């Protein structure tokens, strides 16, 4: 019966299923330690069939990263019913939960190694750009486009969040909500610091 | 006469000279666009002699990065005669001057590509660790070792400085001193945010 159900999956559904499985595999083990055989074995399919869906381990990984990025972005989608500070705080709690439960995958992705593969790096860079846009979308400023100081400060904050969370999963020693409080506070400070150098930027 | 002088250089001196030349070359042109022939031509030596000093372009680049890191650290060495905020502000002005005058090299190093080569990444990671230690050395806290919240916040700030300065050299639109003011302000905010979650940390 399971086999029958399996056979009814479309190619896209099967690919999706494999990518979801990949997020679990790469959340726990570094890219270099996972072989195509491991992935095929975990999926209960042959290596040949796996290659039918993904031409290489790298292509599979790029899709896993793309899916993880979507998943993380959906998880951290701001809740419009909350006031700004609580909204950020809630998003950041979910971001840190995600980082914590995908520690190995997050570290692999954000560090030198496969994370610097041009296609993988492009996905990461797109995610950063969307996070920056999301934050800028919630800010008030005079003019059509965000002033450079605001964009630079928000981009800086994304760098802060990445570096701080990598240090956190490496060494711990701080509860999740401690790091969350720091990130919320630095985001506020970033907008204020940008507003101090460019009066077109409004603080809350 | 020049040839005579040249021949009197020791191997180490000649290597140093080549590495200094490399910092100029890679400050202006991306790693992938510079060939071994270009480097040999700029140095006025044969490709064979260049290979005598450095087994590959990558080895040469690793040495250039190591030298640049030392140069940047020496340049940004805090001046103990200044009070803390002015001291940071002076160091950051020199850091941003360095980034601006080595824009191409900095961007190549900090982005995906050769910057993610394990040896290159290790040099970058060592520099980050030394910057974090330098800042932590100037902070007051109760206990023998910096509390995790402080270390994470300072490491976050380094990520902020990197991401903000990369955005700045890419898109500009903000004078150097605008970015410097933002970085000084966020460093202060980082220590304050850490102190808010861990009372062992003292703010100025």
PDB file of C-alpha atoms in Angstrom, chain B:
ATOM      1  CA  UNK B   1      72.837  48.801  -9.710  1.00  0.00           C
ATOM      2  CA  UNK B   2      69.188  47.910  -9.049  1.00  0.00           C
ATOM      3  CA  UNK B   3      69.939  44.339 -10.132  1.00  0.00           C
ATOM      4  CA  UNK B   4      72.879  44.203  -7.739  1.00  0.00           C
ATOM      5  CA  UNK B   5      70.719  45.437  -4.880  1.00  0.00           C
ATOM      6  CA  UNK B   6      68.025  42.977  -5.846  1.00  0.00           C
ATOM      7  CA  UNK B   7      70.450  40.074  -5.764  1.00  0.00           C
ATOM      8  CA  UNK B   8      71.499  41.003  -2.245  1.00  0.00           C
ATOM      9  CA  UNK B   9      67.985  40.563  -0.883  1.00  0.00           C
ATOM     10  CA  UNK B  10      67.575  37.468   1.217  1.00  0.00           C
ATOM     11  CA  UNK B  11      64.859  34.989   0.306  1.00  0.00           C
ATOM     12  CA  UNK B  12      62.695  36.323   3.138  1.00  0.00           C
ATOM     13  CA  UNK B  13      63.141  39.912   2.034  1.00  0.00           C
ATOM     14  CA  UNK B  14      62.250  39.020  -1.543  1.00  0.00           C
ATOM     15  CA  UNK B  15      59.168  37.120  -0.357  1.00  0.00           C
ATOM     16  CA  UNK B  16      58.134  40.130   1.742  1.00  0.00           C
ATOM     17  CA  UNK B  17      58.581  42.418  -1.230  1.00  0.00           C
ATOM     18  CA  UNK B  18      56.413  40.161  -3.388  1.00  0.00           C
ATOM     19  CA  UNK B  19      53.724  39.927  -0.724  1.00  0.00           C
ATOM     20  CA  UNK B  20      53.599  43.730  -0.405  1.00  0.00           C
ATOM     21  CA  UNK B  21      53.221  43.955  -4.160  1.00  0.00           C
ATOM     22  CA  UNK B  22      50.420  41.377  -3.880  1.00  0.00           C
ATOM     23  CA  UNK B  23      48.483  43.546  -1.437  1.00  0.00           C
ATOM     24  CA  UNK B  24      48.483  46.310  -4.073  1.00  0.00           C
ATOM     25  CA  UNK B  25      47.458  43.945  -6.874  1.00  0.00           C
ATOM     26  CA  UNK B  26      44.630  42.250  -4.933  1.00  0.00           C
ATOM     27  CA  UNK B  27      43.400  45.553  -3.489  1.00  0.00           C
ATOM     28  CA  UNK B  28      42.405  46.551  -7.012  1.00  0.00           C
ATOM     29  CA  UNK B  29      41.605  43.338  -8.882  1.00  0.00           C
ATOM     30  CA  UNK B  30      39.655  40.219  -7.896  1.00  0.00           C
ATOM     31  CA  UNK B  31      41.639  37.046  -7.204  1.00  0.00           C
ATOM     32  CA  UNK B  32      40.178  35.186 -10.195  1.00  0.00           C
ATOM     33  CA  UNK B  33      41.208  37.906 -12.643  1.00  0.00           C
ATOM     34  CA  UNK B  34      44.859  37.996 -11.604  1.00  0.00           C
ATOM     35  CA  UNK B  35      47.123  35.379 -13.200  1.00  0.00           C
ATOM     36  CA  UNK B  36      50.528  34.174 -12.067  1.00  0.00           C
ATOM     37  CA  UNK B  37      51.855  35.850 -15.228  1.00  0.00           C
ATOM     38  CA  UNK B  38      50.375  39.199 -14.115  1.00  0.00           C
ATOM     39  CA  UNK B  39      52.050  38.892 -10.723  1.00  0.00           C
ATOM     40  CA  UNK B  40      55.428  37.927 -12.209  1.00  0.00           C
ATOM     41  CA  UNK B  41      55.169  40.787 -14.739  1.00  0.00           C
ATOM     42  CA  UNK B  42      54.316  43.322 -12.012  1.00  0.00           C
ATOM     43  CA  UNK B  43      57.274  42.087  -9.956  1.00  0.00           C
ATOM     44  CA  UNK B  44      59.590  42.142 -12.988  1.00  0.00           C
ATOM     45  CA  UNK B  45      60.628  38.533 -12.412  1.00  0.00           C
ATOM     46  CA  UNK B  46      60.053  35.281 -14.275  1.00  0.00           C
ATOM     47  CA  UNK B  47      57.133  32.997 -13.539  1.00  0.00           C
ATOM     48  CA  UNK B  48      59.684  30.326 -12.607  1.00  0.00           C
ATOM     49  CA  UNK B  49      61.256  32.551  -9.981  1.00  0.00           C
ATOM     50  CA  UNK B  50      57.819  33.456  -8.586  1.00  0.00           C
ATOM     51  CA  UNK B  51      57.033  29.736  -8.215  1.00  0.00           C
ATOM     52  CA  UNK B  52      60.330  29.414  -6.375  1.00  0.00           C
ATOM     53  CA  UNK B  53      58.902  31.669  -3.639  1.00  0.00           C
ATOM     54  CA  UNK B  54      55.264  30.556  -3.740  1.00  0.00           C
ATOM     55  CA  UNK B  55      54.199  27.102  -4.982  1.00  0.00           C
ATOM     56  CA  UNK B  56      50.841  28.413  -6.291  1.00  0.00           C
ATOM     57  CA  UNK B  57      48.736  31.540  -6.728  1.00  0.00           C
ATOM     58  CA  UNK B  58      46.640  30.368  -3.797  1.00  0.00           C
ATOM     59  CA  UNK B  59      49.705  30.099  -1.522  1.00  0.00           C
ATOM     60  CA  UNK B  60      50.734  33.572  -2.605  1.00  0.00           C
ATOM     61  CA  UNK B  61      47.230  34.852  -1.864  1.00  0.00           C
ATOM     62  CA  UNK B  62      47.171  33.272   1.614  1.00  0.00           C
ATOM     63  CA  UNK B  63      50.401  35.154   2.425  1.00  0.00           C
ATOM     64  CA  UNK B  64      48.959  38.394   1.040  1.00  0.00           C
ATOM     65  CA  UNK B  65      45.879  37.973   3.251  1.00  0.00           C
ATOM     66  CA  UNK B  66      48.048  37.196   6.285  1.00  0.00           C
ATOM     67  CA  UNK B  67      50.166  40.288   5.646  1.00  0.00           C
ATOM     68  CA  UNK B  68      47.079  42.475   5.037  1.00  0.00           C
ATOM     69  CA  UNK B  69      45.556  41.267   8.284  1.00  0.00           C
ATOM     70  CA  UNK B  70      48.717  42.255  10.201  1.00  0.00           C
ATOM     71  CA  UNK B  71      48.797  45.598   8.429  1.00  0.00           C
ATOM     72  CA  UNK B  72      45.136  46.266   9.241  1.00  0.00           C
ATOM     73  CA  UNK B  73      45.583  45.232  12.865  1.00  0.00           C
ATOM     74  CA  UNK B  74      48.640  47.463  13.270  1.00  0.00           C
ATOM     75  CA  UNK B  75      46.766  50.366  11.691  1.00  0.00           C
ATOM     76  CA  UNK B  76      43.783  50.002  14.000  1.00  0.00           C
ATOM     77  CA  UNK B  77      45.841  49.427  17.169  1.00  0.00           C
ATOM     78  CA  UNK B  78      44.010  51.383  19.901  1.00  0.00           C
ATOM     79  CA  UNK B  79      45.768  54.521  21.127  1.00  0.00           C
ATOM     80  CA  UNK B  80      45.942  54.148  24.953  1.00  0.00           C
ATOM     81  CA  UNK B  81      46.281  57.914  25.435  1.00  0.00           C
ATOM     82  CA  UNK B  82      42.673  58.431  24.272  1.00  0.00           C
ATOM     83  CA  UNK B  83      39.584  57.855  26.397  1.00  0.00           C
ATOM     84  CA  UNK B  84      37.617  54.700  25.412  1.00  0.00           C
ATOM     85  CA  UNK B  85      35.055  56.205  23.028  1.00  0.00           C
ATOM     86  CA  UNK B  86      37.605  58.402  21.194  1.00  0.00           C
ATOM     87  CA  UNK B  87      39.990  55.440  21.053  1.00  0.00           C
ATOM     88  CA  UNK B  88      37.395  53.259  19.304  1.00  0.00           C
ATOM     89  CA  UNK B  89      36.403  56.087  17.040  1.00  0.00           C
ATOM     90  CA  UNK B  90      40.033  56.623  15.949  1.00  0.00           C
ATOM     91  CA  UNK B  91      40.584  52.885  15.335  1.00  0.00           C
ATOM     92  CA  UNK B  92      37.383  52.657  13.316  1.00  0.00           C
ATOM     93  CA  UNK B  93      38.318  55.645  11.155  1.00  0.00           C
ATOM     94  CA  UNK B  94      41.544  53.857  10.226  1.00  0.00           C
ATOM     95  CA  UNK B  95      39.696  50.576   9.663  1.00  0.00           C
ATOM     96  CA  UNK B  96      37.267  52.251   7.267  1.00  0.00           C
ATOM     97  CA  UNK B  97      40.103  54.054   5.452  1.00  0.00           C
ATOM     98  CA  UNK B  98      41.761  50.689   5.026  1.00  0.00           C
ATOM     99  CA  UNK B  99      38.560  49.058   3.729  1.00  0.00           C
ATOM    100  CA  UNK B 100      37.994  51.948   1.328  1.00  0.00           C
ATOM    101  CA  UNK B 101      41.523  51.901  -0.096  1.00  0.00           C
ATOM    102  CA  UNK B 102      41.474  48.095  -0.406  1.00  0.00           C
ATOM    103  CA  UNK B 103      37.821  47.838  -1.472  1.00  0.00           C
ATOM    104  CA  UNK B 104      38.271  45.139  -4.108  1.00  0.00           C
ATOM    105  CA  UNK B 105      40.542  43.061  -1.913  1.00  0.00           C
ATOM    106  CA  UNK B 106      38.228  43.386   1.075  1.00  0.00           C
ATOM    107  CA  UNK B 107      35.154  42.428  -0.934  1.00  0.00           C
ATOM    108  CA  UNK B 108      36.940  39.417  -2.484  1.00  0.00           C
ATOM    109  CA  UNK B 109      38.128  38.258   0.911  1.00  0.00           C
ATOM    110  CA  UNK B 110      34.832  38.601   2.774  1.00  0.00           C
ATOM    111  CA  UNK B 111      32.577  37.107   0.119  1.00  0.00           C
ATOM    112  CA  UNK B 112      32.113  33.608  -1.237  1.00  0.00           C
ATOM    113  CA  UNK B 113      34.963  32.503  -3.480  1.00  0.00           C
ATOM    114  CA  UNK B 114      38.624  32.422  -2.538  1.00  0.00           C
ATOM    115  CA  UNK B 115      37.704  33.939   0.845  1.00  0.00           C
ATOM    116  CA  UNK B 116      36.213  30.586   1.719  1.00  0.00           C
ATOM    117  CA  UNK B 117      39.323  28.574   0.972  1.00  0.00           C
ATOM    118  CA  UNK B 118      39.999  26.811   4.317  1.00  0.00           C
ATOM    119  CA  UNK B 119      43.415  28.422   4.849  1.00  0.00           C
ATOM    120  CA  UNK B 120      42.179  31.879   3.900  1.00  0.00           C
ATOM    121  CA  UNK B 121      39.071  31.457   6.063  1.00  0.00           C
ATOM    122  CA  UNK B 122      41.292  30.424   8.985  1.00  0.00           C
ATOM    123  CA  UNK B 123      43.299  33.664   8.694  1.00  0.00           C
ATOM    124  CA  UNK B 124      40.072  35.714   8.606  1.00  0.00           C
ATOM    125  CA  UNK B 125      38.689  33.821  11.612  1.00  0.00           C
ATOM    126  CA  UNK B 126      41.923  34.465  13.566  1.00  0.00           C
ATOM    127  CA  UNK B 127      41.661  38.173  12.850  1.00  0.00           C
ATOM    128  CA  UNK B 128      38.059  38.189  14.097  1.00  0.00           C
ATOM    129  CA  UNK B 129      39.119  36.381  17.274  1.00  0.00           C
ATOM    130  CA  UNK B 130      41.907  38.909  17.905  1.00  0.00           C
ATOM    131  CA  UNK B 131      39.543  41.859  17.359  1.00  0.00           C
ATOM    132  CA  UNK B 132      37.065  40.290  19.791  1.00  0.00           C
ATOM    133  CA  UNK B 133      39.879  39.755  22.340  1.00  0.00           C
ATOM    134  CA  UNK B 134      41.085  43.305  21.907  1.00  0.00           C
ATOM    135  CA  UNK B 135      37.618  44.689  22.607  1.00  0.00           C
ATOM    136  CA  UNK B 136      36.982  42.286  25.491  1.00  0.00           C
ATOM    137  CA  UNK B 137      40.338  43.318  26.977  1.00  0.00           C
ATOM    138  CA  UNK B 138      39.015  46.863  27.268  1.00  0.00           C
ATOM    139  CA  UNK B 139      35.791  45.833  29.022  1.00  0.00           C
ATOM    140  CA  UNK B 140      35.088  45.432  32.718  1.00  0.00           C
ATOM    141  CA  UNK B 141      33.194  42.463  34.119  1.00  0.00           C
ATOM    142  CA  UNK B 142      33.046  40.404  37.285  1.00  0.00           C
ATOM    143  CA  UNK B 143      34.798  37.025  37.048  1.00  0.00           C
ATOM    144  CA  UNK B 144      37.872  35.576  35.334  1.00  0.00           C
ATOM    145  CA  UNK B 145      36.537  35.200  31.829  1.00  0.00           C
ATOM    146  CA  UNK B 146      34.256  37.411  29.745  1.00  0.00           C
ATOM    147  CA  UNK B 147      30.617  36.354  30.301  1.00  0.00           C
ATOM    148  CA  UNK B 148      29.065  34.578  27.289  1.00  0.00           C
ATOM    149  CA  UNK B 149      26.614  37.435  26.677  1.00  0.00           C
ATOM    150  CA  UNK B 150      29.492  39.891  26.302  1.00  0.00           C
ATOM    151  CA  UNK B 151      31.512  37.632  24.011  1.00  0.00           C
ATOM    152  CA  UNK B 152      28.462  36.916  21.832  1.00  0.00           C
ATOM    153  CA  UNK B 153      27.554  40.612  21.618  1.00  0.00           C
ATOM    154  CA  UNK B 154      31.107  41.640  20.689  1.00  0.00           C
ATOM    155  CA  UNK B 155      31.339  38.836  18.119  1.00  0.00           C
ATOM    156  CA  UNK B 156      27.995  40.075  16.787  1.00  0.00           C
ATOM    157  CA  UNK B 157      29.392  43.584  16.520  1.00  0.00           C
ATOM    158  CA  UNK B 158      32.320  42.308  14.415  1.00  0.00           C
ATOM    159  CA  UNK B 159      29.730  40.715  12.094  1.00  0.00           C
ATOM    160  CA  UNK B 160      27.884  44.054  12.013  1.00  0.00           C
ATOM    161  CA  UNK B 161      31.079  45.939  11.094  1.00  0.00           C
ATOM    162  CA  UNK B 162      31.894  43.473   8.310  1.00  0.00           C
ATOM    163  CA  UNK B 163      28.414  43.414   6.787  1.00  0.00           C
ATOM    164  CA  UNK B 164      27.904  47.185   7.074  1.00  0.00           C
ATOM    165  CA  UNK B 165      31.293  47.989   5.543  1.00  0.00           C
ATOM    166  CA  UNK B 166      30.729  45.554   2.661  1.00  0.00           C
ATOM    167  CA  UNK B 167      27.370  47.201   1.899  1.00  0.00           C
ATOM    168  CA  UNK B 168      29.049  50.596   2.194  1.00  0.00           C
ATOM    169  CA  UNK B 169      31.843  49.894  -0.335  1.00  0.00           C
ATOM    170  CA  UNK B 170      29.297  48.325  -2.695  1.00  0.00           C
ATOM    171  CA  UNK B 171      26.678  51.071  -2.659  1.00  0.00           C
ATOM    172  CA  UNK B 172      28.277  54.039  -0.877  1.00  0.00           C
ATOM    173  CA  UNK B 173      25.869  56.925  -0.280  1.00  0.00           C
ATOM    174  CA  UNK B 174      27.233  57.549   3.238  1.00  0.00           C
ATOM    175  CA  UNK B 175      30.409  59.457   4.203  1.00  0.00           C
ATOM    176  CA  UNK B 176      33.031  57.475   6.081  1.00  0.00           C
ATOM    177  CA  UNK B 177      32.336  59.331   9.296  1.00  0.00           C
ATOM    178  CA  UNK B 178      28.633  58.500   9.087  1.00  0.00           C
ATOM    179  CA  UNK B 179      29.451  54.792   9.078  1.00  0.00           C
ATOM    180  CA  UNK B 180      32.077  55.310  11.772  1.00  0.00           C
ATOM    181  CA  UNK B 181      29.480  56.979  14.024  1.00  0.00           C
ATOM    182  CA  UNK B 182      27.111  54.043  13.470  1.00  0.00           C
ATOM    183  CA  UNK B 183      29.843  51.487  14.319  1.00  0.00           C
ATOM    184  CA  UNK B 184      30.922  53.357  17.470  1.00  0.00           C
ATOM    185  CA  UNK B 185      27.326  53.645  18.577  1.00  0.00           C
ATOM    186  CA  UNK B 186      26.536  49.954  17.940  1.00  0.00           C
ATOM    187  CA  UNK B 187      29.642  48.842  19.849  1.00  0.00           C
ATOM    188  CA  UNK B 188      28.415  50.810  22.859  1.00  0.00           C
ATOM    189  CA  UNK B 189      24.909  49.399  22.379  1.00  0.00           C
ATOM    190  CA  UNK B 190      26.331  45.857  22.167  1.00  0.00           C
ATOM    191  CA  UNK B 191      28.014  46.129  25.572  1.00  0.00           C
ATOM    192  CA  UNK B 192      24.869  47.704  27.037  1.00  0.00           C
ATOM    193  CA  UNK B 193      22.622  44.993  25.562  1.00  0.00           C
ATOM    194  CA  UNK B 194      24.918  42.299  26.998  1.00  0.00           C
ATOM    195  CA  UNK B 195      24.958  44.060  30.394  1.00  0.00           C
ATOM    196  CA  UNK B 196      21.139  44.126  30.374  1.00  0.00           C
ATOM    197  CA  UNK B 197      21.046  40.311  30.238  1.00  0.00           C
ATOM    198  CA  UNK B 198      24.070  39.683  32.499  1.00  0.00           C
ATOM    199  CA  UNK B 199      24.667  42.015  35.469  1.00  0.00           C
ATOM    200  CA  UNK B 200      28.325  40.930  35.755  1.00  0.00           C
ATOM    201  CA  UNK B 201      29.056  43.134  32.737  1.00  0.00           C
ATOM    202  CA  UNK B 202      29.838  46.757  33.510  1.00  0.00           C
ATOM    203  CA  UNK B 203      29.023  49.580  31.121  1.00  0.00           C
ATOM    204  CA  UNK B 204      31.040  52.785  30.954  1.00  0.00           C
TER     205      UNK B 204
END
